Coordinates of C-alpha atoms in Angstrom, one line a residue:
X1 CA -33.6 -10.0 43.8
X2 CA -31.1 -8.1 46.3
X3 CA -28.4 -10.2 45.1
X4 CA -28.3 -8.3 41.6
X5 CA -27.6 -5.2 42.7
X6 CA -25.3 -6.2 45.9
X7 CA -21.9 -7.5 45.8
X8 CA -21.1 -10.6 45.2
X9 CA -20.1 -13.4 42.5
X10 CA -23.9 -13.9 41.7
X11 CA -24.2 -10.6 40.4
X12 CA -21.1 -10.5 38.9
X13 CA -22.0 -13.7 36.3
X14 CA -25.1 -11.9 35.9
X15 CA -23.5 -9.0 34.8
X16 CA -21.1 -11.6 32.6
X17 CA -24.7 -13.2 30.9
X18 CA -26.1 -9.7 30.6
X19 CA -23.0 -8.6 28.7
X20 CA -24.0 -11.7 26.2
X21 CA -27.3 -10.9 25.4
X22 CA -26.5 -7.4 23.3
X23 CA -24.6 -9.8 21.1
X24 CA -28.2 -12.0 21.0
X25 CA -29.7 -8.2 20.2
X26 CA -27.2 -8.1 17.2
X27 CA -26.8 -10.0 13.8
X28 CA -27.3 -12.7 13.0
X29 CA -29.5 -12.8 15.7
X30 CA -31.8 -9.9 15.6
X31 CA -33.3 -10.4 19.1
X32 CA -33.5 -6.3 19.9
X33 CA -35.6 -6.5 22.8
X34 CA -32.5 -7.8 24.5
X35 CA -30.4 -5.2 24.3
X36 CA -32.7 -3.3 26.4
X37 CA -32.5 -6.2 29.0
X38 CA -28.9 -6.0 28.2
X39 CA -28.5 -2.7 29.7
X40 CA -31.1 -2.7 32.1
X41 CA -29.3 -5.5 34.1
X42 CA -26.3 -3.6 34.3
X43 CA -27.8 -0.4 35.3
X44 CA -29.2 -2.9 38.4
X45 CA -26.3 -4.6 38.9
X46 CA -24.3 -1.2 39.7
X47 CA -27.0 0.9 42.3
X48 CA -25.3 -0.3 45.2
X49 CA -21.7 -0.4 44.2
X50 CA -18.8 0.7 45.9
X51 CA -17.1 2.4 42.9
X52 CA -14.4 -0.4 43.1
X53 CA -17.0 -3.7 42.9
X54 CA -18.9 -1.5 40.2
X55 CA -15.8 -1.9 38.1
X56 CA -15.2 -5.4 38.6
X57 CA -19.0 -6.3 37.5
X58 CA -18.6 -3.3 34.8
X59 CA -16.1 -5.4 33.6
X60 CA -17.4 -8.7 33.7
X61 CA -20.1 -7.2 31.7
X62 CA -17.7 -6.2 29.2
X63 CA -16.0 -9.1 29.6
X64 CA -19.4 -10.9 28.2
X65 CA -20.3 -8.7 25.5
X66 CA -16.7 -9.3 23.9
X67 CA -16.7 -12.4 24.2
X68 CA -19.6 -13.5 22.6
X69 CA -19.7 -11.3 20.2
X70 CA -15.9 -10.6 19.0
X71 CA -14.4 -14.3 19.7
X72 CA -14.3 -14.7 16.0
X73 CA -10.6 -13.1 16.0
X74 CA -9.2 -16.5 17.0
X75 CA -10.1 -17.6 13.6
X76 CA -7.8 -15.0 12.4
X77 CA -5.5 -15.9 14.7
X78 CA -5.1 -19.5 14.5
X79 CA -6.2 -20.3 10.9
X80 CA -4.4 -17.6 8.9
X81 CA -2.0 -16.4 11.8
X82 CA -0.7 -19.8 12.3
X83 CA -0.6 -19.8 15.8
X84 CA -0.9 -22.9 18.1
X85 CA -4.7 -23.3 19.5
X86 CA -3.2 -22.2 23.1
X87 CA -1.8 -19.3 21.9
X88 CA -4.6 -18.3 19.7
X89 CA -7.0 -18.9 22.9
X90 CA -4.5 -16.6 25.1
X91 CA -4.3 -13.9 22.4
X92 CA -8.1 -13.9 22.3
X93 CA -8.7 -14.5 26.0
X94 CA -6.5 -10.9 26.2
X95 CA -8.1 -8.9 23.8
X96 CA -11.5 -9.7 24.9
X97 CA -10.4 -8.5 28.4
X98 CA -8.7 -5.4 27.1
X99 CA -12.1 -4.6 25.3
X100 CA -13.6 -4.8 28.7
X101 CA -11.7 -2.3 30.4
X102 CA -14.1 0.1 28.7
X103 CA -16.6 -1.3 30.6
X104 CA -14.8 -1.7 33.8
X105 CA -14.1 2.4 33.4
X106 CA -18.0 2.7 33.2
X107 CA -18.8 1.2 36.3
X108 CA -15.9 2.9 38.2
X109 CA -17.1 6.5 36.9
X110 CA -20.5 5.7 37.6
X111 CA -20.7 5.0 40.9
X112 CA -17.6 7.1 41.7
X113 CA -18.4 10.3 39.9
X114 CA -22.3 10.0 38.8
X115 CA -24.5 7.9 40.0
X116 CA -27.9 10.1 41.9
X117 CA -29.8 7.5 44.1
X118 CA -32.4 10.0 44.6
X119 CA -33.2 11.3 41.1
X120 CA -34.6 8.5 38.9
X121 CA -35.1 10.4 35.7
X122 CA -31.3 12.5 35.7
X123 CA -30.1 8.8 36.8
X124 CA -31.3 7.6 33.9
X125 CA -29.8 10.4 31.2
X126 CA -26.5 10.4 33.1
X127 CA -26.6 6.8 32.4
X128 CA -27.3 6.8 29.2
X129 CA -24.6 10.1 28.4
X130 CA -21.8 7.8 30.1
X131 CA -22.5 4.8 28.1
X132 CA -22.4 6.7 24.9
X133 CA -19.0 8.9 26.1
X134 CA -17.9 5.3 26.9
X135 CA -18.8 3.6 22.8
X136 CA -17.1 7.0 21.5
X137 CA -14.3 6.5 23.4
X138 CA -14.0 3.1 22.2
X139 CA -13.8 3.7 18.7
X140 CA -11.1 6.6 19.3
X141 CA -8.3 4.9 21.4
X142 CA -5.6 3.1 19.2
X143 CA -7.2 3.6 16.6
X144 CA -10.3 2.5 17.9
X145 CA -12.8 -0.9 18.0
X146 CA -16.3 0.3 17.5
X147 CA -17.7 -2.9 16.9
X148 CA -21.0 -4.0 19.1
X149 CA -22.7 -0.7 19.7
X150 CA -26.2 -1.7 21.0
X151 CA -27.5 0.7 19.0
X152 CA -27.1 -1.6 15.5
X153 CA -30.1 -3.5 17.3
X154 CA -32.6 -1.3 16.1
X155 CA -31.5 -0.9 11.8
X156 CA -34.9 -3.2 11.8
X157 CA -36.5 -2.3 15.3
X158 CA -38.4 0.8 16.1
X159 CA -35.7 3.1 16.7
X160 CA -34.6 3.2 13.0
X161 CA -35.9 6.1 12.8
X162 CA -34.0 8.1 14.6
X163 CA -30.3 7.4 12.5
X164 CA -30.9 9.8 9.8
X165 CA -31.1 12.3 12.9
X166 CA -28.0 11.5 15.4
X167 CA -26.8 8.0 13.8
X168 CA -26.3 4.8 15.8
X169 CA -25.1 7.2 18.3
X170 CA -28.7 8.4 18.5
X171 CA -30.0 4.7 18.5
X172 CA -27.5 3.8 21.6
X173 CA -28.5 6.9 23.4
X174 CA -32.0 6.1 23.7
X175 CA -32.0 2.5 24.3
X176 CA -29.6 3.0 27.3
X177 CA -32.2 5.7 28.6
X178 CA -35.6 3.9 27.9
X179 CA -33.7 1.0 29.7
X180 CA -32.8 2.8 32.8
X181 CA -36.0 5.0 33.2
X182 CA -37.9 1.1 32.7
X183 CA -35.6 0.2 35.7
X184 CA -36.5 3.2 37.8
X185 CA -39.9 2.9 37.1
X186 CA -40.7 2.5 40.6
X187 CA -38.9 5.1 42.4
X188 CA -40.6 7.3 39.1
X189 CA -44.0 6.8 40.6
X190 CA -43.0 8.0 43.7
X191 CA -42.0 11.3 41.7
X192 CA -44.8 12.6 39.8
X193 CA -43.1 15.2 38.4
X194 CA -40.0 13.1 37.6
X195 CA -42.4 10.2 36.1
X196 CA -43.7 13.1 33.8
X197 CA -40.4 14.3 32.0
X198 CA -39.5 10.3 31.9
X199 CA -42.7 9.7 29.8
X200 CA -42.1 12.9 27.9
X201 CA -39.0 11.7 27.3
X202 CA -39.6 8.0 26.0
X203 CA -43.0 9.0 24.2
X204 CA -40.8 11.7 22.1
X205 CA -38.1 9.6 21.5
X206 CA -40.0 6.0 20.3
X207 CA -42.6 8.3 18.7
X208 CA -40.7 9.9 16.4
X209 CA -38.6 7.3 16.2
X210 CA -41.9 5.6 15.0
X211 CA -43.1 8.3 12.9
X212 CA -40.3 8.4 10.8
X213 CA -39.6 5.0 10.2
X214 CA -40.5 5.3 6.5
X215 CA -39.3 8.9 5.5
X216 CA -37.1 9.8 3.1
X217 CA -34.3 12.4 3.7
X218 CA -32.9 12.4 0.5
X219 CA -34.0 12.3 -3.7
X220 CA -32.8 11.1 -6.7
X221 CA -30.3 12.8 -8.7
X222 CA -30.4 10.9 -11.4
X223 CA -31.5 7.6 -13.2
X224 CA -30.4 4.6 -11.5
X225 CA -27.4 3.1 -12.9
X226 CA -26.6 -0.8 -12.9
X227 CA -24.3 -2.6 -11.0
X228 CA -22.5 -5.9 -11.6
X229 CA -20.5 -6.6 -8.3
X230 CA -18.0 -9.8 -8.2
X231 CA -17.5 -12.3 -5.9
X232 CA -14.7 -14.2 -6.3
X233 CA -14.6 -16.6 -3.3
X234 CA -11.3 -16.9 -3.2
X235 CA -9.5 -19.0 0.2
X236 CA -7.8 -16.8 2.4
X237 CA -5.3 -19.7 2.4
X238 CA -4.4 -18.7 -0.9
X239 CA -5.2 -15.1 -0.8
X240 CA -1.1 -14.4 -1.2
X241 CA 0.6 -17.0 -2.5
X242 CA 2.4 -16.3 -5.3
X243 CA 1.8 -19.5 -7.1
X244 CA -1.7 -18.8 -6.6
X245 CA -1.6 -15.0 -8.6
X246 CA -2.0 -15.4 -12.3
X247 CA -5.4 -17.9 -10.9
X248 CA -6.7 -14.9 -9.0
X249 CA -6.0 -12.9 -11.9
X250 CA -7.9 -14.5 -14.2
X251 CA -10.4 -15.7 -12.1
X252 CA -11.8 -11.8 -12.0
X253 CA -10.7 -11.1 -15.6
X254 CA -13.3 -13.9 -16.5
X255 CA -15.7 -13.4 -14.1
X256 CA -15.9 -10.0 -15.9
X257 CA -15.5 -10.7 -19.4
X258 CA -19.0 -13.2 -18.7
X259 CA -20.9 -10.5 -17.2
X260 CA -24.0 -8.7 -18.4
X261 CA -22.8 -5.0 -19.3
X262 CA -23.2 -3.2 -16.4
X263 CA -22.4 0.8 -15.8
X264 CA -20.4 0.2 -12.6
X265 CA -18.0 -3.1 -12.1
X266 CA -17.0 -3.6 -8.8
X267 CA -14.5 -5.9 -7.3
X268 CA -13.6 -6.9 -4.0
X269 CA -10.4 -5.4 -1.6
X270 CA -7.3 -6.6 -2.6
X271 CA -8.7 -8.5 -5.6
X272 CA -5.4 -7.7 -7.7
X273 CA -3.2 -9.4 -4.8
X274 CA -0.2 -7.5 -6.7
X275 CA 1.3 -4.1 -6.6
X276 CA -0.2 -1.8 -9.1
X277 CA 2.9 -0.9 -10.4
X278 CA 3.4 -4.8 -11.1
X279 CA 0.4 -5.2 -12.6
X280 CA -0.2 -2.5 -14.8
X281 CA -0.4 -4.6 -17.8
X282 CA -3.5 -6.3 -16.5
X283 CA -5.3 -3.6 -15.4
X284 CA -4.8 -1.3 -18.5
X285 CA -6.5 -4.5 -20.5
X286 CA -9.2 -4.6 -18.2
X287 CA -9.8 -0.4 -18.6
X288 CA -9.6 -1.4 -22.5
X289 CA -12.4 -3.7 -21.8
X290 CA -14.7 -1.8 -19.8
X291 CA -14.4 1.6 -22.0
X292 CA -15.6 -0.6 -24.6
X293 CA -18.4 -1.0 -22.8
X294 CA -18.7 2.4 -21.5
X295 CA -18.7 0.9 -18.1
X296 CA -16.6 1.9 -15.0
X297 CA -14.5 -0.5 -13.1
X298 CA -13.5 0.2 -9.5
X299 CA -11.1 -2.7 -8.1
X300 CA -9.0 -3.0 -4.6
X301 CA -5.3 -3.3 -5.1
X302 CA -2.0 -2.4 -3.2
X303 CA -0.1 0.4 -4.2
X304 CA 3.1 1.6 -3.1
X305 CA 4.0 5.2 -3.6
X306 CA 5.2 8.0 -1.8
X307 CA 4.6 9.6 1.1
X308 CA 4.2 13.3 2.1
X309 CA 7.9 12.8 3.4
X310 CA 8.9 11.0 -0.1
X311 CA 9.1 7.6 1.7
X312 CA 7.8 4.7 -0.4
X313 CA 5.2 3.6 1.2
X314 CA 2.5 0.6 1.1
X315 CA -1.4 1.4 0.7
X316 CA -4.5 -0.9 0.9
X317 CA -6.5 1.0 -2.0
X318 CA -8.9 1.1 -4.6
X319 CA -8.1 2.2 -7.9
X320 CA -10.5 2.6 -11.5
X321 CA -10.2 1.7 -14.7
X322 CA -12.8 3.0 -18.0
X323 CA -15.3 5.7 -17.8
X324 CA -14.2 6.5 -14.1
X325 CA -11.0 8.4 -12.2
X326 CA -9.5 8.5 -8.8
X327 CA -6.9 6.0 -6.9
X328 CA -7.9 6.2 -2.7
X329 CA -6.1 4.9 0.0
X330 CA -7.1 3.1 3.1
X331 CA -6.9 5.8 6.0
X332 CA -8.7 3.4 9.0
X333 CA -5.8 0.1 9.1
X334 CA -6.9 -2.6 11.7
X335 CA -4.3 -3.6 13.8
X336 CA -2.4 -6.5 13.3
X337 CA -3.9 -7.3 10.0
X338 CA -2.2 -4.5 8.0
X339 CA -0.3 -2.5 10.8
X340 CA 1.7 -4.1 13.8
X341 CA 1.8 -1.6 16.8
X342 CA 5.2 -1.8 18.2
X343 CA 6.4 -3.7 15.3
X344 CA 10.2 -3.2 16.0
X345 CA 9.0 -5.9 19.3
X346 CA 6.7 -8.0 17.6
X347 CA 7.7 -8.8 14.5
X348 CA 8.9 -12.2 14.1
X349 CA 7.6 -13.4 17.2
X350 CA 5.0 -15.7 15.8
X351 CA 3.8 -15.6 12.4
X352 CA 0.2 -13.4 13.6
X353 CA 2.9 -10.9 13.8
X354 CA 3.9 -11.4 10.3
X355 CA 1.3 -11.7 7.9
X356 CA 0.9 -10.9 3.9
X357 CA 0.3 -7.1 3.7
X358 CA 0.8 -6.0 7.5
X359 CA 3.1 -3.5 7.1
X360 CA 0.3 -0.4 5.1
X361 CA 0.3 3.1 5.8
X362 CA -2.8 5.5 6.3
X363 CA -3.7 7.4 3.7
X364 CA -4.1 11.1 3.9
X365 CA -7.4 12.8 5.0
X366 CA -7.4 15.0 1.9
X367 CA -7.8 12.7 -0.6
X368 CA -11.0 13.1 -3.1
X369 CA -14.0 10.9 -3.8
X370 CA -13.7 8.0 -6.3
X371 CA -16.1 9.6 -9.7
X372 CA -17.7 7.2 -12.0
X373 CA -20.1 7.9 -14.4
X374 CA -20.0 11.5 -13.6
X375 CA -21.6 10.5 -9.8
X376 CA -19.3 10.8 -6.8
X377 CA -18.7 7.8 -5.1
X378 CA -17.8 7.4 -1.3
X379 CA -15.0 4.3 -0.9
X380 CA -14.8 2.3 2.6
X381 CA -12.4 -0.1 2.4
X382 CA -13.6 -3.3 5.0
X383 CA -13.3 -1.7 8.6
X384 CA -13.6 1.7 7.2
X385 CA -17.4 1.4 7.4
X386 CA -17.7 0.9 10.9
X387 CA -16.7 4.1 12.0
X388 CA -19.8 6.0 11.7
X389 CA -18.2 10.0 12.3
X390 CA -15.7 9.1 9.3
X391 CA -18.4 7.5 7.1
X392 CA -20.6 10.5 7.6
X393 CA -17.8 12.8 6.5
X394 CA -17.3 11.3 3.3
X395 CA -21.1 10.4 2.2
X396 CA -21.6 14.1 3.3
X397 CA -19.9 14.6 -0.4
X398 CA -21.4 11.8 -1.4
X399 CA -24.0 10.2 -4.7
X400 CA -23.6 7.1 -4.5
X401 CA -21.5 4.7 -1.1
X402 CA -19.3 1.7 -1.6
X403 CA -17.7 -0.8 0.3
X404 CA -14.8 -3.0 -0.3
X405 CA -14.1 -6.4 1.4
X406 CA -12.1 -9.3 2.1
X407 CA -14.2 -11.1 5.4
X408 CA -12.1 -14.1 5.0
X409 CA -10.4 -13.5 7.6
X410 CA -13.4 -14.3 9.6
X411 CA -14.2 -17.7 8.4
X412 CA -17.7 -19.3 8.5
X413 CA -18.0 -16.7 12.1
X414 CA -20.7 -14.4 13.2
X415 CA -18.3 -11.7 12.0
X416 CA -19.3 -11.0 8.6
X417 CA -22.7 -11.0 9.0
X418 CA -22.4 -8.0 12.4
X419 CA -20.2 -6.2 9.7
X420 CA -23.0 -6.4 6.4
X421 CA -25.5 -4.7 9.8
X422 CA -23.1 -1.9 10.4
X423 CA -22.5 -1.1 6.5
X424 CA -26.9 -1.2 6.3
X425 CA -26.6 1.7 9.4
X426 CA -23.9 3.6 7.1
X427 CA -26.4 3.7 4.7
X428 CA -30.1 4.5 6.5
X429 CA -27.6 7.3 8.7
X430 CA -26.8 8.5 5.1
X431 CA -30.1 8.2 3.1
X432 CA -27.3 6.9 0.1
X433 CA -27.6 3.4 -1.7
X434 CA -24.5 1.2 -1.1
X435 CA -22.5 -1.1 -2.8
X436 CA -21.1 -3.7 -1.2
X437 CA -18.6 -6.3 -2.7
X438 CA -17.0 -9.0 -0.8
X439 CA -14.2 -11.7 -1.7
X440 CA -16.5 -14.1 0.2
X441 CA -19.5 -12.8 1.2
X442 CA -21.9 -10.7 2.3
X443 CA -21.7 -8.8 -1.4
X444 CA -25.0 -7.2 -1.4
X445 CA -26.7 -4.0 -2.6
X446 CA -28.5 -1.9 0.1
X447 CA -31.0 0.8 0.0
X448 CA -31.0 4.5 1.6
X449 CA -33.3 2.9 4.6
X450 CA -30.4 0.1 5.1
X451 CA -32.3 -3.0 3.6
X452 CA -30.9 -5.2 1.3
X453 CA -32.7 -5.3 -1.6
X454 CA -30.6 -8.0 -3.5
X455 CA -27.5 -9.8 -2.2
X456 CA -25.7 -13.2 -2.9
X457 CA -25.0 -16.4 -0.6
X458 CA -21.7 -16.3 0.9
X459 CA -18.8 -18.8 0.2
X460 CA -20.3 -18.8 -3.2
X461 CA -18.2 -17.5 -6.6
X462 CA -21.1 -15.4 -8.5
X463 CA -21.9 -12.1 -9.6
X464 CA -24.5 -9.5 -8.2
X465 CA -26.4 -7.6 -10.7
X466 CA -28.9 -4.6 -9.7
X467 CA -29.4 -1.2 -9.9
X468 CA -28.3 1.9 -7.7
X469 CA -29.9 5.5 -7.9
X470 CA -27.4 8.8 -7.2
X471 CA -28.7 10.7 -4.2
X472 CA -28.5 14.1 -3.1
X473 CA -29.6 15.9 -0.2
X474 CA -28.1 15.6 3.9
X475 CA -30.1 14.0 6.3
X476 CA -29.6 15.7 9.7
X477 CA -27.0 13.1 10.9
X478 CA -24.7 14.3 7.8
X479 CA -25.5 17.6 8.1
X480 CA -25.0 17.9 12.0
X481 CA -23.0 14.8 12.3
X482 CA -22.9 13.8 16.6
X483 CA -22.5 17.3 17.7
X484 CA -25.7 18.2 19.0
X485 CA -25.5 14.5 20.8
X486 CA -21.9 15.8 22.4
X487 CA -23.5 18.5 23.4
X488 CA -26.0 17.5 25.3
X489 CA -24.2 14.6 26.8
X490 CA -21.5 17.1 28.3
X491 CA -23.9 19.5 29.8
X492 CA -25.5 16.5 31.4
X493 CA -22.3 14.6 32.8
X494 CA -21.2 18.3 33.9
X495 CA -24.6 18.9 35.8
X496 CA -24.1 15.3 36.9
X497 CA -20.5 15.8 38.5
X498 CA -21.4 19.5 40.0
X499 CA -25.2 17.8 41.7
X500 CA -23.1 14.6 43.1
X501 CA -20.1 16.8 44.7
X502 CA -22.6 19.4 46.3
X503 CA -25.0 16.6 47.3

């Protein structure tokens, strides 16, 4: 077994298959043991490093993990991007080993900067600080990509527990130490004292963890309310073609009009593919039709308005109609699909560069909550939801959460599936019910400990009906957000840097 932790190309596709199996640990999956093998490999694979080889496996590692696990972007690509199967491969091939350069970073730091060969136990937390500095770096920069955490693993493993405490931040955190301390085990047994705050350590975590699988953070604040969410199924193919509008149109409007009355009507993002200026008409019929009803109608539409500079400007957003108020505008834009970096280079290059509705704007922090029905409702449009610091900030004002999607893009992939996990997290780290409605699927209805309690196929036109209860109350995650995580993590990469230049 030398061979893992040495030099070499044996070690390196080890590191490669090792990245793969967190994506096995994820949905649709589910396999959570393996994320601890995940990281446990890779904490092998780097103890004898130079800090130069430990970046080259770090990255093949990374390099694995991406590509298993975020390939489905060449569906994007070459289906609804138009580009040539080469070019979607290339375009892929680079942003899987751009993703990996987080990874490649890890190794380098580690066994440049951190790594303690003859402490097992601060190994093992320096370890596991890196690796999470490393996933919070990953969803800052451009924007950020925080897709793949290892901690999703656990939203139905033993670690739920702990998300209502530190989030999936938490989660990651202690699988990346239980893995290491499992790999020092040995050298622990030599250290009796060590051995004893490693066992401290694991017992606290997986027992509380354990112990508070099943308790509830938050109450009720208020009768449940129903919920009729559409799902449209509408072909991305078609998504913007004018031709295709007044079809789309009506397709909702009767969708709706068939419905059982519901307090809350929800459709998907960007299920008016028009302007809301342009489609005013429509959506002051459909306002008619749900205050006749006394229902509220939340719907995702572009809107073009000003700017704090007076610029007209273009916004993915979500506006209401009825017994309900409040228009809110995407502020998290995934890049490419409706913002180009460097678009003054790119544009017109290939069509990827060039696709319906890729020129939006951010919307401003400040912006309120959506109300409905007197309750406050949290919107995440798509991406939004997978940025767990920016979900907590807005559930933190929260009653009710509610996502918006259009996972077309992804096509029949593993995509929208690892996106329904994250948006089941947002809702266990909240102690809040979601709503979530898709164009395509997964449109589902999720309780405060993340599980779906009713849900529709995918790919499938239909309507989800169910109820929702208003919650109030901040579990410690929302109250205290990833600070006391931070925290801890810097004192222990400082202590780590001071012990490894004095040593």
């Amino acid at each position: 077994m030398r061979w893992i932790t040495r030099p070499g190309w044996l070690g390196n596709l080890l590191a490669l298959a090792a990245g793969a199996l967190t994506t096995l640990s994820l949905a649709p999956f589910d396999v959570w043991p393996l994320a601890l093998v995940s990281m446990g490999l890779i904490y092998l694979g780097l103890r004898e490093l130079t800090p130069k080889q430990a970046a080259g496996r770090g990255w093949g590692y990374g390099f694995g993990l991406f590509a298993s696990g975020v390939s489905w972007v060449y569906v994007s690509i070459h289906d609804f991007g138009s580009a040539p199967p080469v070019l979607a491969g290339a375009l892929t091939l680079g942003f899987v080993a751009g993703l990996a350069l987080f990874f490649l970073l890890l190794g380098w730091a580690w066994a440049r900067w951190l790594r303690q060969p003859t402490a097992p136990l601060l190994n093992a937390l320096l370890f596991a600080a890196l690796w999470l500095a490393l996933d919070a770096l990953r969803g800052w920069v451009l924007t950020g990509f925080p897709w793949l955490y290892a901690g999703y693993s656990q939203l139905e493993g033993p670690l739920a527990g702990l998300a209502p405490l530190g989030g999936v931040w938490l989660l990651t955190f202690a699988l990346a130490l239980t893995a290491s301390l499992l790999v020092e085990l040995p050298q622990l047994l030599r250290h009796k004292a060590s051995l004893a705050g490693a066992s401290l350590l694991v017992v606290a975590l997986w027992g509380v963890a354990l112990g508070l699988g099943n308790h509830t953070w938050t109450t009720a604040k208020a009768e449940p309310i129903t919920v009729a969410a559409m799902q449209g199924n509408v072909a991305q193919s078609i998504k913007w073609d004018p031709k295709k509008l007044e079809m789309q149109l009506l397709l909702y409007r009767d969708m709706t009009f068939r419905s059982q009355p519901a307090d809350l009507i929800v459709w998907p993002e960007t299920a008016v593919p028009i302007l809301k200026e342009h489609a005013e008409g429509y959506l002051t019929m459909m306002s008619r039709f749900a205050q006749d009803r006394q229902s509220a109608l939340i719907t995702g539409v572009p809107v073009r308005q000003p700017n704090a500079d007076g610029e007209l400007r273009y916004y993915n957003g979500l506006t209401t109609a009825g017994d309900t108020q409040g228009t809110y505008l995407k502020q998290k834009l995934v890049p490419f699909g409706e913002y180009v970096p460097l678009q003054d280079v790119l544009r017109g290059l290939i069509a990827f560069f060039d696709l319906p509705m890729s020129d939006f704007a951010r919307g401003t922090p400040e912006q309120l909550l959506l109300q409905a029905k007197g309750f406050q409702i949290a919107p995440f449009i798509c991406y939004e939801v997978v940025y767990p610091e920016f979900a907590a900030s807005l559930a933190a004002q929260s009653d009710i959460l509610l996502t918006v999607s259009n996972d077309a893009w992804f096509g029949h992939s593993i995509g929208p599936l690892q996106h329904l996990q994250m948006a089941q997290m947002r809702a266990l780290e909240a102690g809040r019910w979601m709503i979530r409605a898709t164009n395509n699927g997964v449109t589902a209805l999720i309780d405060p400990h993340g599980r779906i309690v009713e849900q529709i196929p995918a790919f499938k036109e239909a309507v989800l009906y169910g109820e929702v209860t208003p919650m109030q109350g901040l579990t410690p995650y929302l109250q205290w957000r990833s600070w006391p995580l931070i925290v801890v993590c810097v004192l222990l990469l400082g202590w780590g840097l001071v012990r490894r230049r004095q040593g």
